[in-house]
Amino acid sequence: GAGVSQSPSNKVTEKGKDVELRCDPISGHTALYWYRQSLGQGLEFLIYFQGNSAPDKSGLPSDRFSAERTGGSVSTLTIQRTQQEDSAVYLCASSFLTAQETQYFGPGTRLLVL
Amino acid sequence: GNSVTQMEGPVTLSEEAFLTINCTYTATGYPSLFWYVQYPGEGLQLLLKATKADDKGSNKGFEATYRKETTSFHLEKGSVQVSDSAVYFCALRSSNTGKLIFGQGTTLQVKP
């Protein structure tokens, strides 16, 4: 079956612009995660969704970052007023039902802020 | 807080050599432990996992044993292939939210 998909695959933006990154989880997966992979910080957790609610937002680095999930499926990560330090690969993962299940990762969105 | 430390890379080996990538962790409670692999140009894939002490995870010839007494989860393979060239990440999951905490990654290059 189809895996986790993310769009766009690459995004170049100017400092100060807003960007939206999209994640389509595996069909039927209720848990969804966002991570960030950068040279300086490695792989970092950002936020966890169970259904449409986000019980763990502890990894969002600032209030410029927000995420939502609608219909228990697609999720959007929004970064407002982008900064150069936001440049990274943003990864989405999903798992079936509970947080204790294996997480399956998408290919990522590579964001470059000029 | 919880953390994972991996040996620094890159690790360069000849084909058929023995591989060990060290991973140690700090965590409260009883975390689950994972190795993920990222092949060039591809996304992260789960390689193996162990959910309790003394469990051994294995897949594709790779093995790792959950050692609570040494807080370690070292990755081993008896005979590496060129196709094993990738970045390997050790990770733990301890919270009810399923948050994965990753090590910094170890790049493995296998030469023919």
Coordinates of N, CA and C in Angstrom, one line a residue, chain A residues 33 35 37 43 45 48 56 58 91 99-103 105-107, chain B residues 34 36 38 43-44 46 49 89 93 95-100 102-103:
Chain A
Y33 N 3.3 12.3 13.4 CA 4.4 13.0 14.0 C 5.1 13.8 13.0
Y35 N 8.9 15.7 12.6 CA 10.3 15.8 13.1 C 11.1 16.7 12.1
Q37 N 15.1 17.4 10.6 CA 16.5 16.9 10.5 C 17.3 18.0 10.0
L43 N 18.2 14.9 14.3 CA 16.8 14.6 14.2 C 16.1 15.0 15.5
F45 N 12.2 15.8 17.4 CA 10.8 15.7 17.5 C 10.2 17.1 17.5
Y48 N 3.2 15.8 18.0 CA 2.5 14.5 17.9 C 1.0 14.7 17.9
D56 N 1.1 16.4 22.4 CA 2.5 16.7 22.7 C 3.0 17.7 21.6
S58 N 5.7 19.6 22.5 CA 6.8 20.1 23.2 C 8.0 20.4 22.4
L91 N 10.4 16.0 8.4 CA 9.9 14.6 8.2 C 8.6 14.4 8.9
A99 N 0.5 5.3 20.2 CA 1.8 5.8 20.1 C 2.9 4.7 20.3
Q100 N 2.4 3.5 20.6 CA 3.4 2.5 20.9 C 3.7 1.6 19.6
E101 N 3.0 2.0 18.5 CA 3.2 1.3 17.3 C 4.5 1.8 16.6
T102 N 5.0 1.0 15.6 CA 6.1 1.5 14.8 C 5.7 2.7 14.0
Q103 N 6.7 3.6 13.9 CA 6.5 4.8 13.1 C 7.1 4.6 11.7
F105 N 8.1 6.6 8.2 CA 8.5 7.9 7.8 C 8.2 8.2 6.4
G106 N 7.9 9.5 6.1 CA 7.8 9.9 4.7 C 9.2 10.4 4.2
P107 N 9.3 10.8 2.9 CA 10.5 11.1 2.3 C 11.0 12.5 2.8
Chain B
F34 N 15.4 1.5 19.2 CA 15.3 1.3 17.8 C 16.6 1.6 17.1
Y36 N 17.1 2.9 13.2 CA 16.6 3.3 11.9 C 17.7 3.5 10.9
Q38 N 18.9 5.2 7.0 CA 18.5 6.1 5.9 C 19.5 5.9 4.8
G43 N 14.0 7.8 2.5 CA 13.5 8.2 3.8 C 14.0 7.2 4.9
L44 N 13.7 7.6 6.2 CA 14.1 6.8 7.3 C 13.3 5.5 7.3
L46 N 12.7 1.8 9.6 CA 12.9 1.0 10.8 C 13.8 -0.2 10.4
K49 N 14.1 -3.4 16.3 CA 13.7 -2.7 17.6 C 13.8 -3.8 18.7
F89 N 20.7 5.4 12.6 CA 20.3 6.2 13.7 C 19.8 5.3 14.8
R93 N 12.3 5.5 22.7 CA 10.9 6.0 22.8 C 10.5 5.6 24.3
S95 N 8.1 7.9 26.2 CA 6.9 8.6 26.6 C 5.7 8.0 26.1
N96 N 4.6 8.3 26.7 CA 3.3 7.7 26.2 C 2.9 8.3 24.8
T97 N 3.5 9.4 24.5 CA 3.2 10.1 23.2 C 4.0 9.5 22.0
G98 N 4.9 8.5 22.3 CA 5.6 7.9 21.2 C 6.7 8.7 20.6
K99 N 7.0 9.8 21.3 CA 8.1 10.7 20.7 C 9.4 9.9 20.7
L100 N 10.1 9.9 19.5 CA 11.4 9.2 19.3 C 12.5 10.3 19.6
F102 N 16.4 10.7 19.0 CA 17.4 10.1 18.1 C 18.9 10.4 18.5
G103 N 19.8 9.5 18.2 CA 21.2 9.9 18.3 C 21.5 10.7 17.0

